[in-house]
Amino acid sequence: MASVVGNARRAFLTNFLLCVMLLCTTWLSATVRLAITDMDGTEIEHAGVSQLFGVVVETDARGDCSLSKIEGLENFHRVGTLSNSRITSAGRVACNGYIMRVDEPGSYSVGPAHVYINGREEIVAAIQLEVKQEARTAGAADRKNHNKPFARLTVSQSEVFVREPVTCTLRFYYSRAQVRNVQGQSVDVKDTVIIDRQNSQQGSETIDGKTWNYIEWSWRLLSKKEGSLTLPACLINFEELQSGGFLFPTMQSKHLYSNAVLLEVHALPLCDEPIQAVGLFERLEARVDQPVARAGDALVLTLRIEGSGFFDDEHPVALQEMPDALKWYESKNYDLSPERDGTAGKACEFVVQGLHEGEWQIPVQHIVYFDTAARECRTLASTPLQITITPGQAVMGMVPNIPTTCVGQAADELSPLIAGDGLSWWAHEQRALPWWLVLVLIVVPSVIVASALIRRRLLQTPLVRKKTLFSSARTELLVLTQRGEVNNLHALFTRLFARLYDDPAIDLMSENLQRRLRDAGLKPETLERWQQFADRCAEAAFYTIDSESMSKESLFLVADQWLIFFKERL
């Protein structure tokens, strides 16, 4: 019996030692490594610029595994974290990792990593991460999923000049029809302008012998600065059918990223004059609405720039070398439409006022632009225009008649009477004034002076001053309405703003007034309506307009509404 018990004990101890040795051998032979994966957990050969990827620690050890820290991620953008204990495609356990993004290509060192396996710290050696401009290259496991959707971002040209537009195209490729609610999102890039966004379009394309369906978005982009410009990867959100059959389908929300694109933006070449536009332009035409005008009347000069391109706001189109006898103002700019104007381009209008009668010439006008096809600076010039300024209507002022008086006679009548003793009549009958008269003579002037000072001080306060200015303006508007003098509305509002802002040089058509109104909080649509009203007032003041063709009552009514509006807002 004792031998049986002894044998059982020896067998138990032997099995126990064997289990301990097996566990130790398994733990000692466990491998721990750093890996770069895509968002599905598949290991990738390299990462793409601005694409999301995972940095994880993988191990084949059995037991608890937790990540403490991964060094060398200072140059990366951390987007999120990865879940713990994910089983990778190679059968390993992925400890907690990070979702990262890199916006610049290059070679980066990732690691070392500090990880705890079954309570014991392990230090994993660092690895090199290659971040390339093109889309990531998947491993063997991902190549098996050749039907997986993917996205691709392309540009019409990789090298452009400043303010030269480039067409960007984002395509989402899928091979199965179980894809719904696809949405593409682009990332705004600093110092760029996006124009002409197009609605999504569908189509098909054959890639490496396989036909893919795609959904496409396109837009045009131009850069305001030179240098290397990286267009980040675009996000695609979509839903894909997973299971449930025909009657009860189950849709799973997914997302993926496209590749990033690198653009080289070159600076515009140096020219003798500032470059005002970039594009393809054909002709510059100057025209006036009337070749003959009276002195003081206004005519409209229009510069039509035919072609396509983009203009520099820092160097706007302006009139050049105008004679001193012609005063001009900027009026408005608008785009030309092929349907309305027969050509594309831009029109710039100017109000020209002749100051002196005679024959005057509007000289040749020109603009300097960068031709994106010829890759050089070019100049467009107009033909000179001849205009005639006739004498204006003379305005004769009425001079008041000053009555003539006899100086000697007036002096005799107004001089005091002299008594025989040489004293005046007051000295001859001098006597004391009553106390109440003295009080009146002191108090009344004091009250008048104090009232004047108080009134003057009150008028200098912004609130009272503004109320007084607008009350005077409405009173003046009432007089103009009764007289039907619609041509004086321009002068009324000019005086109002000049007094309100204490700026005698202010003008209704000036950018200074537009800036002040924008600073006061007026919305763009309100400013546009005000500009239309100001144009009507300018037309009434500077043009000879038939009274029946213009509704004076409507213009006076709108003027009163603007006075009420500005009184409440300014």
XYZ file of N, CA and C in Angstrom, residues 65-208:
432
model
N -1.856 40.697 -21.793
C -0.943 41.512 -22.606
C -1.475 42.933 -22.625
N -0.647 43.889 -22.200
C -1.068 45.291 -22.183
C 0.104 46.161 -22.610
N -0.208 47.195 -23.379
C 0.811 48.106 -23.898
C 0.979 49.277 -22.942
N 2.235 49.606 -22.641
C 2.518 50.731 -21.757
C 2.856 51.989 -22.546
N 3.784 51.895 -23.509
C 4.230 53.083 -24.225
C 4.966 52.664 -25.486
N 4.787 53.474 -26.542
C 5.563 53.318 -27.769
C 6.281 54.634 -28.007
N 7.590 54.580 -28.055
C 8.371 55.781 -28.259
C 8.497 56.091 -29.751
N 8.911 57.327 -30.041
C 9.165 57.715 -31.421
C 7.941 58.158 -32.200
N 6.826 58.467 -31.518
C 5.604 58.890 -32.221
C 5.385 60.398 -32.138
N 6.445 61.159 -31.856
C 6.271 62.605 -31.700
C 5.921 63.293 -33.017
N 6.403 62.748 -34.130
C 6.148 63.372 -35.433
C 4.837 62.924 -36.071
N 4.072 62.090 -35.347
C 2.828 61.563 -35.888
C 1.640 62.296 -35.260
N 0.504 62.195 -35.931
C -0.758 62.707 -35.391
C -1.554 61.523 -34.850
N -1.792 61.527 -33.528
C -2.557 60.431 -32.925
C -4.049 60.709 -33.103
N -4.732 59.774 -33.753
C -6.155 59.927 -34.037
C -7.004 59.187 -33.010
N -6.544 58.004 -32.557
C -7.322 57.211 -31.596
C -6.489 56.044 -31.112
N -7.159 55.095 -30.455
C -6.509 53.893 -29.932
C -7.179 52.664 -30.517
N -6.447 51.532 -30.527
C -6.962 50.255 -30.996
C -7.361 49.397 -29.808
N -8.338 48.528 -30.024
C -8.845 47.693 -28.941
C -7.819 46.624 -28.550
N -7.949 46.126 -27.342
C -7.017 45.139 -26.812
C -7.414 43.729 -27.238
N -6.426 42.834 -27.300
C -6.633 41.394 -27.527
C -7.311 41.114 -28.858
N -6.975 41.877 -29.889
C -7.456 41.538 -31.225
C -6.580 40.437 -31.798
N -7.176 39.483 -32.454
C -6.429 38.404 -33.084
C -6.083 38.853 -34.490
N -4.788 38.899 -34.826
C -4.353 39.348 -36.133
C -4.486 38.220 -37.139
N -4.183 38.568 -38.414
C -4.293 37.572 -39.468
C -3.270 36.450 -39.304
N -2.175 36.695 -38.583
C -1.157 35.666 -38.359
C -1.411 34.857 -37.090
N -2.537 35.059 -36.417
C -2.863 34.311 -35.216
C -2.249 34.870 -33.963
N -1.625 36.013 -34.005
C -1.037 36.619 -32.820
C -2.069 37.494 -32.110
N -1.724 37.872 -30.869
C -2.563 38.767 -30.091
C -1.995 40.177 -30.214
N -2.834 41.135 -30.622
C -2.410 42.527 -30.738
C -2.761 43.260 -29.457
N -1.727 43.730 -28.741
C -1.978 44.520 -27.548
C -2.498 45.900 -27.942
N -2.846 46.694 -26.954
C -3.351 48.036 -27.254
C -2.382 48.788 -28.148
N -2.902 49.422 -29.198
C -2.079 50.210 -30.106
C -2.714 51.560 -30.363
N -2.160 52.274 -31.319
C -2.625 53.623 -31.612
C -2.970 53.741 -33.093
N -3.963 54.585 -33.374
C -4.308 54.947 -34.746
C -3.591 56.252 -35.052
N -2.739 56.238 -36.080
C -1.872 57.365 -36.354
C -2.072 57.863 -37.795
N -1.493 59.047 -38.040
C -1.494 59.646 -39.377
C -0.212 60.459 -39.533
N 0.392 60.408 -40.743
C 1.598 61.176 -41.044
C 1.323 61.997 -42.296
N 1.637 63.284 -42.250
C 1.333 64.180 -43.365
C 2.539 64.485 -44.247
N 3.722 63.968 -43.905
C 4.911 64.214 -44.711
C 5.579 62.886 -45.028
N 5.969 62.659 -46.284
C 6.677 61.409 -46.611
C 8.067 61.390 -45.995
N 8.607 60.168 -45.840
C 9.935 60.029 -45.268
C 10.076 58.722 -44.513
N 11.208 58.550 -43.863
C 11.498 57.360 -43.071
C 11.495 57.744 -41.595
N 10.707 57.018 -40.812
C 10.538 57.328 -39.396
C 10.890 56.096 -38.553
N 11.444 56.339 -37.375
C 11.762 55.281 -36.421
C 10.644 55.178 -35.394
N 10.095 53.977 -35.243
C 9.000 53.730 -34.301
C 9.510 52.751 -33.249
N 9.431 53.129 -31.988
C 9.882 52.264 -30.918
C 11.089 52.855 -30.204
N 11.593 52.157 -29.207
C 11.108 50.858 -28.703
C 9.761 50.985 -27.982
N 9.106 49.808 -27.810
C 7.801 49.740 -27.155
C 7.939 49.027 -25.821
N 7.169 49.480 -24.846
C 7.153 48.877 -23.511
C 5.806 48.176 -23.333
N 5.841 46.836 -23.151
C 4.629 46.048 -23.051
C 4.758 45.089 -21.857
N 3.636 44.857 -21.190
C 3.594 43.939 -20.042
C 2.875 42.670 -20.460
N 3.577 41.513 -20.322
C 3.011 40.208 -20.630
C 3.018 39.391 -19.349
N 1.812 39.071 -18.889
C 1.640 38.328 -17.624
C 2.340 39.032 -16.467
N 2.260 40.371 -16.470
C 2.802 41.150 -15.372
C 4.267 41.479 -15.492
N 4.948 40.973 -16.505
C 6.382 41.221 -16.646
C 6.601 42.158 -17.832
N 7.442 43.192 -17.645
C 7.681 44.175 -18.689
C 8.639 43.626 -19.743
N 8.280 43.816 -20.999
C 9.128 43.460 -22.119
C 9.366 44.725 -22.955
N 10.580 44.891 -23.444
C 10.940 46.022 -24.298
C 11.132 45.498 -25.712
N 10.326 46.023 -26.643
C 10.337 45.565 -28.037
C 11.203 46.513 -28.834
N 12.056 45.954 -29.669
C 12.987 46.764 -30.463
C 12.232 47.657 -31.441
N 12.869 48.768 -31.799
C 12.264 49.733 -32.724
C 12.299 49.201 -34.147
N 11.396 49.727 -34.973
C 11.342 49.378 -36.395
C 11.344 50.676 -37.204
N 11.635 50.573 -38.506
C 11.609 51.704 -39.412
C 10.287 51.713 -40.170
N 9.654 52.874 -40.212
C 8.386 53.040 -40.931
C 8.623 53.922 -42.143
N 8.281 53.418 -43.324
C 8.378 54.186 -44.557
C 7.007 54.787 -44.869
N 6.972 56.100 -44.990
C 5.744 56.810 -45.367
C 5.948 57.349 -46.775
N 5.155 56.847 -47.718
C 5.303 57.203 -49.126
C 4.135 58.063 -49.585
N 4.369 58.744 -50.691
C 3.351 59.650 -51.212
C 2.157 58.901 -51.764
N 2.399 57.753 -52.413
C 1.301 57.012 -53.028
C 0.548 56.208 -51.979
N -0.525 55.554 -52.425
C -1.352 54.773 -51.507
C -0.558 53.607 -50.944
N -0.999 53.087 -49.822
C -0.291 52.003 -49.166
C -0.291 50.755 -50.031
N 0.690 49.874 -49.819
C 0.756 48.570 -50.476
C 0.389 47.506 -49.454
N -0.601 46.705 -49.755
C -1.098 45.727 -48.801
C -0.266 44.458 -48.851
N -0.361 43.668 -47.801
C 0.347 42.406 -47.738
C -0.415 41.308 -48.448
N 0.046 40.078 -48.234
C -0.554 38.953 -48.941
C -1.980 38.718 -48.503
N -2.273 38.936 -47.233
C -3.643 38.707 -46.759
C -4.608 39.660 -47.409
N -4.188 40.929 -47.643
C -5.088 41.897 -48.254
C -5.247 41.652 -49.749
N -4.208 41.093 -50.378
C -4.328 40.835 -51.802
C -5.363 39.766 -52.100
N -5.646 38.908 -51.111
C -6.703 37.924 -51.311
C -8.063 38.594 -51.405
N -8.253 39.729 -50.698
C -9.527 40.451 -50.723
C -9.521 41.430 -51.884
N -9.434 40.877 -53.099
C -9.317 41.742 -54.264
C -10.617 42.445 -54.598
N -11.692 42.140 -53.903
C -12.976 42.804 -54.151
C -13.250 43.927 -53.160
N -12.299 44.222 -52.294
C -12.532 45.271 -51.301
C -12.613 46.637 -51.974
N -13.541 47.497 -51.538
C -13.596 48.861 -52.097
C -12.327 49.641 -51.764
N -12.002 50.589 -52.591
C -10.866 51.462 -52.332
C -11.150 52.820 -52.969
N -10.353 53.803 -52.620
C -10.539 55.174 -53.116
C -9.220 55.673 -53.690
N -9.329 56.592 -54.655
C -8.140 57.126 -55.319
C -8.361 58.614 -55.581
N -7.374 59.421 -55.186
C -7.394 60.862 -55.412
C -6.357 61.196 -56.483
N -6.771 61.887 -57.540
C -5.875 62.264 -58.637
C -6.031 63.744 -58.935
N -5.012 64.310 -59.581
C -5.038 65.709 -60.007
C -4.691 65.763 -61.490
N -5.172 66.809 -62.167
C -4.960 66.932 -63.604
C -3.502 67.201 -63.957
N -2.741 67.825 -63.060
C -1.326 68.067 -63.284
C -0.642 68.215 -61.939
N 0.597 67.756 -61.883
C 1.323 67.723 -60.613
C 2.117 68.995 -60.350
N 2.302 69.846 -61.366
C 3.031 71.098 -61.203
C 2.192 72.239 -61.753
N 1.969 73.257 -60.929
C 1.159 74.408 -61.314
C 1.855 75.671 -60.827
N 1.308 76.812 -61.260
C 1.777 78.099 -60.779
C 0.786 78.649 -59.758
N 1.206 79.666 -59.056
C 0.340 80.313 -58.073
C -0.925 80.822 -58.771
N -2.097 80.529 -58.161
C -3.423 80.919 -58.647
C -3.789 80.243 -59.963
N -3.033 79.209 -60.370
C -3.431 78.416 -61.533
C -4.280 77.243 -61.057
N -5.509 77.089 -61.540
C -6.382 76.025 -61.027
C -5.943 74.652 -61.506
N -6.113 73.664 -60.650
C -5.862 72.265 -60.976
C -7.122 71.483 -60.626
N -7.498 70.541 -61.491
C -8.705 69.756 -61.282
C -8.388 68.549 -60.408
N -9.116 68.408 -59.304
C -8.958 67.283 -58.379
C -10.140 66.331 -58.549
N -9.836 65.026 -58.597
C -10.876 64.012 -58.786
C -10.727 62.944 -57.713
N -11.798 62.677 -56.998
C -11.842 61.629 -55.981
C -12.809 60.550 -56.453
N -12.303 59.313 -56.569
C -13.137 58.191 -57.010
C -13.162 57.111 -55.945
N -14.369 56.604 -55.710
C -14.593 55.483 -54.806
C -14.950 54.271 -55.660
N -14.094 53.245 -55.632
C -14.273 52.049 -56.466
C -14.874 50.924 -55.625
N -15.835 50.203 -56.223
C -16.420 49.034 -55.573
C -16.852 48.075 -56.681
N -16.819 46.792 -56.351
C -17.135 45.774 -57.358
C -18.493 45.148 -57.160
N -19.041 45.230 -55.965
C -20.355 44.649 -55.696
C -21.391 45.746 -55.551
N -22.636 45.351 -55.751
C -23.728 46.335 -55.729
C -24.262 46.571 -54.329
N -23.739 45.846 -53.313
C -24.266 45.984 -51.957
C -23.615 47.150 -51.227
N -23.487 48.285 -51.875
C -22.916 49.484 -51.278
C -23.953 50.584 -51.354
N -24.179 51.270 -50.253
C -25.216 52.306 -50.198
C -24.658 53.535 -49.468
N -25.325 54.676 -49.693
C -25.066 55.919 -48.943
C -23.575 56.269 -48.912
N -22.997 56.404 -50.073
C -21.579 56.732 -50.177
C -21.416 58.251 -50.102
N -20.535 58.706 -49.239
C -20.276 60.131 -49.067
C -18.767 60.357 -49.027
N -18.312 61.318 -49.826
C -16.900 61.668 -49.865
C -16.651 63.008 -49.196
N -15.571 63.098 -48.425
C -15.232 64.324 -47.713
C -13.772 64.675 -47.989
N -13.552 65.885 -48.485
C -12.198 66.372 -48.706
C -11.768 67.232 -47.526
N -10.467 67.423 -47.397
C -9.894 68.187 -46.289
C -9.456 69.549 -46.818
N -9.840 70.607 -46.124
C -9.407 71.949 -46.516
C -7.914 72.105 -46.279
N -7.257 72.729 -47.243
C -5.813 72.931 -47.175
C -5.543 74.424 -47.020
N -4.609 74.782 -46.164
C -4.296 76.175 -45.891
C -3.767 76.858 -47.144
N -4.142 78.126 -47.314
C -3.688 78.983 -48.417
C -4.127 78.454 -49.771
N -5.259 77.777 -49.835
C -5.824 77.331 -51.100
C -7.279 77.779 -51.188
N -7.805 77.791 -52.409
C -9.195 78.152 -52.665
C -9.813 77.046 -53.512
N -10.960 76.546 -53.097
C -11.674 75.501 -53.833
C -12.846 76.138 -54.554
N -12.963 75.876 -55.848
C -14.031 76.443 -56.662
C -14.630 75.340 -57.519
N -15.774 75.630 -58.082
C -16.434 74.760 -59.079
C -16.576 73.328 -58.577
N -17.159 73.164 -57.409
C -17.456 71.807 -56.932
C -18.545 71.183 -57.801
N -18.321 69.945 -58.243
C -19.272 69.230 -59.081
C -19.999 68.177 -58.255
N -21.252 67.905 -58.631
C -22.006 66.852 -57.969
C -21.414 65.484 -58.320
N -21.721 64.510 -57.482
C -21.167 63.164 -57.684
C -21.713 62.549 -58.972
N -20.856 61.784 -59.638
C -21.210 61.070 -60.858
C -20.815 59.614 -60.718
N -21.526 58.737 -61.451
C -21.266 57.306 -61.399
C -20.746 56.834 -62.744
N -19.986 55.744 -62.713
C -19.451 55.163 -63.933
C -18.748 53.862 -63.630
N -17.994 53.357 -64.599
C -17.242 52.116 -64.444
C -15.889 52.277 -65.105
N -14.900 51.524 -64.626
C -13.543 51.595 -65.140
C -12.890 50.232 -64.986
N -12.076 49.870 -65.970
C -11.360 48.599 -65.940
C -9.949 48.845 -65.442
N -9.579 48.174 -64.349
C -8.262 48.298 -63.745
C -7.657 46.905 -63.640
N -6.493 46.682 -64.275
C -5.806 45.387 -64.277
C -6.728 44.256 -64.703
